[in-house]
């Protein structure tokens, strides 16, 4: 493909609260065996983008460990590859990333030393499937300066969480409001952009000279009337996990047969780092209904409408309903859990009860509270 990829995965997202105390949002576990960033990486690999940079910063240890081998996404190549860039102190710069545009600016050599004419920029905390070849063809056909992939939300979805765009009949963006108080459109930016590499370098350098550090507000919003910025509609499933409720609902969506089929049975595939765990074990008293159970789990109790990640132990007479249990959790005997997210590597004492009655409850042995 005639493009390189950049995945923005360095921001500190306070809306997802204590779930990001251990990890970056892009490293959040999804659907039992995946991480959020797997979807953007897989989309780029499946689109034949051979060279991808991941820009990380906040709480990046878990994410960096996940990305320690590029072979899982087929980036272990002689030409191209997967590059992970963290902020670096130099003689000319002593700052951490001050925004998305600044993150690109601090790694501008990656763009300058590349030869591909286009750049695909994506977010690391979005769950979707996309063929970037199609948006690139659209970008070229429109003779666009920048193309923004957008999603039309349903009437029950909150558009104010995102950048809201308005377009004319030719799909040219005429207005772009970043997280407005009141949304005037159901079309929201997905955080996926296509731009010519040399133009991106010029815009980023110009923004840095003026002390502007955010890609959306300082480039997209600022240049919307000066540059030819077009919208490209995404069809199919798309979800941003930037809040606790959105993260919970996204995992619950994978209990739907059509969503699982879309991601895991229809070509192209979603790839992830593989753990050498044994298959899940269901002991005689186990009773599992409509749930995803990852490898390494041992089930002795009842699990219903839930997602259990790797190496979860469910004790005798346990009842787990409508919940997400993250990796390496031990649930003692006679526990009742409903409408909860249980943080990873925790031990939940026997004979206890956790119910999220006014929202999704995030359960942690040391810090448990409602995440609203």
Short mmCIF file of C-alpha atoms in Angstrom, two decimals, residues 27-361:
data_model
loop_
_atom_site.label_atom_id
_atom_site.label_comp_id
_atom_site.label_asym_id
_atom_site.label_seq_id
_atom_site.Cartn_x
_atom_site.Cartn_y
_atom_site.Cartn_z
CA UNK A 27 -4.23 -1.80 26.22
CA UNK A 28 -7.72 -2.39 27.66
CA UNK A 29 -8.77 -6.05 27.32
CA UNK A 30 -11.54 -6.71 24.78
CA UNK A 31 -13.67 -9.80 24.03
CA UNK A 32 -11.80 -12.24 26.26
CA UNK A 33 -8.49 -12.50 24.42
CA UNK A 34 -7.76 -9.18 22.71
CA UNK A 35 -6.52 -5.67 23.48
CA UNK A 36 -8.11 -2.52 22.06
CA UNK A 37 -5.08 -1.68 19.94
CA UNK A 38 -5.28 -5.08 18.19
CA UNK A 39 -8.12 -3.81 16.03
CA UNK A 40 -6.28 -0.81 14.58
CA UNK A 41 -3.09 -2.85 14.14
CA UNK A 42 -4.97 -5.65 12.40
CA UNK A 43 -6.79 -3.22 10.11
CA UNK A 44 -3.49 -1.73 9.02
CA UNK A 45 -1.85 -5.10 8.50
CA UNK A 46 -4.87 -6.41 6.59
CA UNK A 47 -4.76 -3.29 4.41
CA UNK A 48 -1.13 -4.04 3.48
CA UNK A 49 0.28 -1.10 5.40
CA UNK A 50 3.77 -2.40 6.06
CA UNK A 51 5.16 0.34 8.28
CA UNK A 52 3.33 1.45 11.44
CA UNK A 53 4.32 3.70 14.34
CA UNK A 54 2.53 3.48 17.70
CA UNK A 55 2.89 6.63 19.81
CA UNK A 56 2.57 5.75 23.50
CA UNK A 57 2.99 7.72 26.71
CA UNK A 58 0.57 7.37 29.63
CA UNK A 59 0.78 4.14 31.65
CA UNK A 60 2.35 2.43 28.66
CA UNK A 61 4.15 -0.51 30.31
CA UNK A 62 1.37 -3.04 29.70
CA UNK A 63 0.89 -1.76 26.15
CA UNK A 64 4.60 -1.89 25.38
CA UNK A 65 4.77 -5.48 26.67
CA UNK A 66 1.86 -6.39 24.42
CA UNK A 67 3.70 -4.90 21.44
CA UNK A 68 7.08 -6.48 22.22
CA UNK A 69 6.89 -8.68 19.11
CA UNK A 70 5.55 -7.45 15.80
CA UNK A 71 5.03 -10.95 14.38
CA UNK A 72 1.50 -11.32 15.77
CA UNK A 73 0.22 -8.64 13.36
CA UNK A 74 2.56 -9.68 10.54
CA UNK A 75 4.85 -6.66 10.89
CA UNK A 76 8.00 -8.73 11.38
CA UNK A 77 9.31 -7.84 7.95
CA UNK A 78 12.65 -7.00 6.38
CA UNK A 79 11.16 -3.78 5.03
CA UNK A 80 8.79 -1.72 7.13
CA UNK A 81 7.81 -3.05 10.55
CA UNK A 82 6.18 -1.97 13.81
CA UNK A 83 7.73 0.95 15.72
CA UNK A 84 6.81 1.98 19.27
CA UNK A 85 7.73 5.58 20.10
CA UNK A 86 7.65 7.00 23.62
CA UNK A 87 8.59 10.61 24.55
CA UNK A 88 12.35 11.10 24.46
CA UNK A 89 14.32 13.83 26.18
CA UNK A 90 16.77 15.46 23.77
CA UNK A 91 18.97 18.55 23.69
CA UNK A 92 16.20 20.36 21.81
CA UNK A 93 13.17 19.02 23.67
CA UNK A 94 12.46 18.30 27.33
CA UNK A 95 8.70 17.81 27.12
CA UNK A 96 6.40 14.84 27.20
CA UNK A 97 3.78 14.75 24.46
CA UNK A 98 1.64 17.86 24.93
CA UNK A 99 -1.03 16.70 22.51
CA UNK A 100 -1.61 14.54 19.46
CA UNK A 101 0.03 16.98 17.04
CA UNK A 102 3.01 17.36 19.37
CA UNK A 103 3.35 13.57 19.60
CA UNK A 104 3.68 13.44 15.81
CA UNK A 105 6.03 16.42 15.83
CA UNK A 106 8.40 14.78 18.33
CA UNK A 107 8.62 11.78 15.99
CA UNK A 108 8.73 13.72 12.75
CA UNK A 109 11.86 11.89 11.60
CA UNK A 110 9.68 8.80 11.16
CA UNK A 111 7.70 10.68 8.51
CA UNK A 112 10.67 12.40 6.91
CA UNK A 113 12.64 9.17 6.49
CA UNK A 114 9.67 7.34 4.94
CA UNK A 115 8.94 7.31 1.22
CA UNK A 116 5.25 6.43 1.06
CA UNK A 117 3.16 9.36 -0.23
CA UNK A 118 0.27 9.03 2.27
CA UNK A 119 -0.26 8.62 6.01
CA UNK A 120 -3.15 6.86 7.75
CA UNK A 121 -3.65 8.10 11.32
CA UNK A 122 -5.82 6.06 13.70
CA UNK A 123 -6.70 5.90 17.38
CA UNK A 124 -5.71 2.96 19.56
CA UNK A 125 -8.89 2.81 21.64
CA UNK A 126 -11.50 2.10 18.94
CA UNK A 127 -13.08 -1.27 18.09
CA UNK A 128 -13.85 -1.60 14.37
CA UNK A 129 -12.96 -3.23 11.06
CA UNK A 130 -11.85 -1.15 8.11
CA UNK A 131 -10.13 -1.52 4.75
CA UNK A 132 -7.85 1.51 4.57
CA UNK A 133 -7.37 0.95 0.83
CA UNK A 134 -10.94 2.12 0.26
CA UNK A 135 -10.59 5.35 2.21
CA UNK A 136 -7.28 6.03 0.43
CA UNK A 137 -8.96 5.57 -2.96
CA UNK A 138 -11.73 7.91 -1.84
CA UNK A 139 -9.17 10.45 -0.63
CA UNK A 140 -7.38 10.44 -3.99
CA UNK A 141 -10.61 10.59 -6.00
CA UNK A 142 -11.80 13.62 -4.02
CA UNK A 143 -8.40 15.32 -4.36
CA UNK A 144 -8.71 15.95 -0.65
CA UNK A 145 -6.11 17.52 1.60
CA UNK A 146 -7.41 15.52 4.57
CA UNK A 147 -10.05 12.81 4.75
CA UNK A 148 -11.83 12.14 8.05
CA UNK A 149 -13.60 8.82 8.59
CA UNK A 150 -16.93 9.40 10.30
CA UNK A 151 -19.71 7.31 11.81
CA UNK A 152 -23.40 8.18 11.90
CA UNK A 153 -24.62 7.47 15.43
CA UNK A 154 -28.06 6.25 16.35
CA UNK A 155 -30.57 8.51 18.15
CA UNK A 156 -29.85 6.86 21.51
CA UNK A 157 -26.07 7.42 21.32
CA UNK A 158 -24.28 10.44 22.79
CA UNK A 159 -22.52 12.37 20.03
CA UNK A 160 -21.11 14.98 22.44
CA UNK A 161 -18.36 12.51 23.42
CA UNK A 162 -16.79 12.97 20.00
CA UNK A 163 -15.92 15.52 17.37
CA UNK A 164 -19.14 16.36 15.53
CA UNK A 165 -18.92 17.20 11.82
CA UNK A 166 -21.24 18.82 9.30
CA UNK A 167 -20.81 18.27 5.54
CA UNK A 168 -22.20 19.66 2.33
CA UNK A 169 -23.65 17.54 -0.48
CA UNK A 170 -20.17 16.65 -1.79
CA UNK A 171 -19.13 15.34 1.67
CA UNK A 172 -16.79 18.26 2.21
CA UNK A 173 -16.62 19.12 5.91
CA UNK A 174 -17.93 22.63 6.52
CA UNK A 175 -18.02 22.54 10.32
CA UNK A 176 -16.13 20.56 12.97
CA UNK A 177 -16.96 20.89 16.67
CA UNK A 178 -14.82 18.98 19.14
CA UNK A 179 -16.94 17.53 21.98
CA UNK A 180 -19.66 20.22 21.86
CA UNK A 181 -22.12 20.81 24.71
CA UNK A 182 -24.97 20.17 22.26
CA UNK A 183 -24.51 18.06 19.15
CA UNK A 184 -25.99 19.53 15.98
CA UNK A 185 -25.30 16.40 13.93
CA UNK A 186 -25.20 12.63 14.41
CA UNK A 187 -22.03 12.36 12.31
CA UNK A 188 -18.96 12.00 14.52
CA UNK A 189 -15.27 11.73 13.75
CA UNK A 190 -13.83 8.27 14.38
CA UNK A 191 -10.29 9.51 14.88
CA UNK A 192 -9.17 8.04 11.54
CA UNK A 193 -7.54 10.39 9.04
CA UNK A 194 -5.79 10.16 5.67
CA UNK A 195 -3.39 12.87 4.58
CA UNK A 196 -0.49 13.25 2.18
CA UNK A 197 2.78 12.72 4.06
CA UNK A 198 4.50 15.93 2.93
CA UNK A 199 1.44 17.99 3.77
CA UNK A 200 1.24 16.42 7.22
CA UNK A 201 4.88 17.34 7.85
CA UNK A 202 4.20 20.95 6.81
CA UNK A 203 1.07 21.27 8.99
CA UNK A 204 2.73 19.70 12.02
CA UNK A 205 5.83 21.89 11.73
CA UNK A 206 3.72 25.03 11.31
CA UNK A 207 1.60 24.14 14.35
CA UNK A 208 4.70 23.52 16.45
CA UNK A 209 6.14 26.90 15.50
CA UNK A 210 2.96 28.56 16.80
CA UNK A 211 2.84 26.50 19.99
CA UNK A 212 -0.22 24.50 18.92
CA UNK A 213 -0.22 20.87 19.96
CA UNK A 214 -3.59 19.22 19.23
CA UNK A 215 -4.29 17.61 15.86
CA UNK A 216 -8.06 18.10 15.99
CA UNK A 217 -8.41 21.65 17.30
CA UNK A 218 -5.20 23.08 15.83
CA UNK A 219 -5.33 21.44 12.42
CA UNK A 220 -8.75 19.99 11.54
CA UNK A 221 -10.87 22.69 13.17
CA UNK A 222 -8.49 25.53 12.33
CA UNK A 223 -8.07 24.63 8.66
CA UNK A 224 -11.60 23.43 7.89
CA UNK A 225 -12.27 26.43 5.64
CA UNK A 226 -8.77 26.60 4.16
CA UNK A 227 -8.12 22.96 3.28
CA UNK A 228 -10.20 20.48 1.34
CA UNK A 229 -11.32 18.22 4.21
CA UNK A 230 -13.78 15.47 3.30
CA UNK A 231 -15.76 12.91 5.27
CA UNK A 232 -15.73 9.18 4.56
CA UNK A 233 -18.55 7.15 6.09
CA UNK A 234 -17.79 3.97 8.03
CA UNK A 235 -20.40 1.23 7.86
CA UNK A 236 -20.46 -1.71 10.22
CA UNK A 237 -19.61 -1.95 13.89
CA UNK A 238 -17.64 0.88 15.50
CA UNK A 239 -17.18 1.66 19.19
CA UNK A 240 -14.93 3.96 21.19
CA UNK A 241 -14.17 2.63 24.70
CA UNK A 242 -13.32 6.01 26.23
CA UNK A 243 -15.79 5.72 29.14
CA UNK A 244 -16.56 2.95 31.64
CA UNK A 245 -20.08 2.49 30.25
CA UNK A 246 -18.78 2.34 26.67
CA UNK A 247 -16.09 -0.17 27.63
CA UNK A 248 -18.64 -2.38 29.40
CA UNK A 249 -21.15 -2.19 26.54
CA UNK A 250 -18.50 -2.94 23.91
CA UNK A 251 -17.55 -6.17 25.67
CA UNK A 252 -21.21 -7.07 26.13
CA UNK A 253 -21.72 -6.56 22.38
CA UNK A 254 -19.39 -9.48 21.73
CA UNK A 255 -21.97 -11.77 23.35
CA UNK A 256 -24.15 -11.08 20.29
CA UNK A 257 -23.74 -13.69 17.58
CA UNK A 258 -23.67 -11.20 14.69
CA UNK A 259 -20.90 -9.11 16.32
CA UNK A 260 -18.73 -12.19 16.99
CA UNK A 261 -19.28 -13.40 13.44
CA UNK A 262 -18.38 -10.00 12.00
CA UNK A 263 -15.06 -9.77 13.84
CA UNK A 264 -13.93 -13.37 14.18
CA UNK A 265 -15.46 -15.38 11.34
CA UNK A 266 -15.62 -12.95 8.44
CA UNK A 267 -12.44 -12.10 6.53
CA UNK A 268 -10.15 -10.33 7.30
CA UNK A 269 -9.14 -11.59 10.74
CA UNK A 270 -8.34 -9.68 13.91
CA UNK A 271 -4.91 -10.64 15.26
CA UNK A 272 -3.49 -10.50 18.76
CA UNK A 273 -0.57 -11.68 20.83
CA UNK A 274 -1.12 -15.35 21.68
CA UNK A 275 -0.70 -16.69 25.22
CA UNK A 276 0.28 -20.31 25.73
CA UNK A 277 -2.55 -21.13 28.12
CA UNK A 278 -4.46 -24.41 28.36
CA UNK A 279 -8.08 -24.47 27.16
CA UNK A 280 -10.78 -23.37 29.58
CA UNK A 281 -11.75 -26.11 32.02
CA UNK A 282 -15.37 -26.71 33.02
CA UNK A 283 -15.70 -28.81 36.16
CA UNK A 284 -18.83 -30.92 36.88
CA UNK A 285 -20.70 -28.15 38.71
CA UNK A 286 -20.02 -25.53 36.05
CA UNK A 287 -22.99 -23.92 34.33
CA UNK A 288 -22.21 -21.39 31.59
CA UNK A 289 -24.76 -19.52 29.45
CA UNK A 290 -24.17 -16.99 26.67
CA UNK A 291 -20.65 -16.07 27.81
CA UNK A 292 -17.14 -15.71 26.45
CA UNK A 293 -14.63 -17.78 28.42
CA UNK A 294 -10.97 -17.25 27.53
CA UNK A 295 -8.13 -19.75 27.72
CA UNK A 296 -6.73 -20.72 31.10
CA UNK A 297 -10.04 -20.28 32.96
CA UNK A 298 -11.33 -22.84 35.47
CA UNK A 299 -15.09 -22.74 36.05
CA UNK A 300 -16.82 -24.36 39.03
CA UNK A 301 -19.86 -22.10 39.39
CA UNK A 302 -22.49 -20.33 37.29
CA UNK A 303 -21.58 -17.79 34.60
CA UNK A 304 -24.28 -16.02 32.57
CA UNK A 305 -24.09 -13.20 30.00
CA UNK A 306 -20.51 -12.42 30.98
CA UNK A 307 -17.01 -12.08 29.54
CA UNK A 308 -14.19 -13.84 31.39
CA UNK A 309 -10.66 -13.04 30.31
CA UNK A 310 -7.59 -15.26 30.59
CA UNK A 311 -6.82 -17.36 33.67
CA UNK A 312 -9.93 -16.59 35.72
CA UNK A 313 -10.84 -19.02 38.50
CA UNK A 314 -14.53 -19.24 39.45
CA UNK A 315 -15.10 -21.02 42.77
CA UNK A 316 -17.87 -23.37 43.90
CA UNK A 317 -21.42 -21.98 44.06
CA UNK A 318 -20.33 -18.70 42.47
CA UNK A 319 -22.85 -16.74 40.42
CA UNK A 320 -21.49 -14.29 37.82
CA UNK A 321 -24.07 -12.33 35.80
CA UNK A 322 -23.76 -9.55 33.24
CA UNK A 323 -20.17 -8.92 34.27
CA UNK A 324 -16.63 -8.56 32.91
CA UNK A 325 -13.88 -10.38 34.79
CA UNK A 326 -10.42 -9.28 33.65
CA UNK A 327 -7.25 -11.39 33.53
CA UNK A 328 -5.86 -13.45 36.43
CA UNK A 329 -8.78 -13.03 38.84
CA UNK A 330 -9.55 -15.53 41.61
CA UNK A 331 -13.17 -15.69 42.69
CA UNK A 332 -13.62 -17.56 45.94
CA UNK A 333 -16.57 -19.81 46.81
CA UNK A 334 -20.13 -18.54 47.25
CA UNK A 335 -19.61 -15.18 45.55
CA UNK A 336 -22.40 -13.27 43.79
CA UNK A 337 -21.33 -10.74 41.13
CA UNK A 338 -23.74 -8.85 38.85
CA UNK A 339 -23.27 -5.81 36.58
CA UNK A 340 -19.62 -5.45 37.55
CA UNK A 341 -16.17 -5.10 36.06
CA UNK A 342 -13.62 -6.96 38.19
CA UNK A 343 -10.09 -5.60 37.83
CA UNK A 344 -7.27 -7.93 36.82
CA UNK A 345 -4.96 -9.86 39.18
CA UNK A 346 -7.38 -9.57 42.09
CA UNK A 347 -8.66 -12.04 44.65
CA UNK A 348 -12.31 -11.68 45.62
CA UNK A 349 -12.95 -13.17 49.04
CA UNK A 350 -15.44 -15.99 49.49
CA UNK A 351 -18.99 -15.33 50.68
CA UNK A 352 -19.14 -11.78 49.31
CA UNK A 353 -21.63 -9.98 47.09
CA UNK A 354 -21.08 -7.22 44.52
CA UNK A 355 -23.96 -5.74 42.53
CA UNK A 356 -23.87 -2.67 40.30
CA UNK A 357 -27.29 -1.19 40.97
CA UNK A 358 -26.73 2.42 39.87
CA UNK A 359 -24.27 1.81 37.07
CA UNK A 360 -21.39 -0.50 36.35
CA UNK A 361 -19.48 -1.30 39.52
#
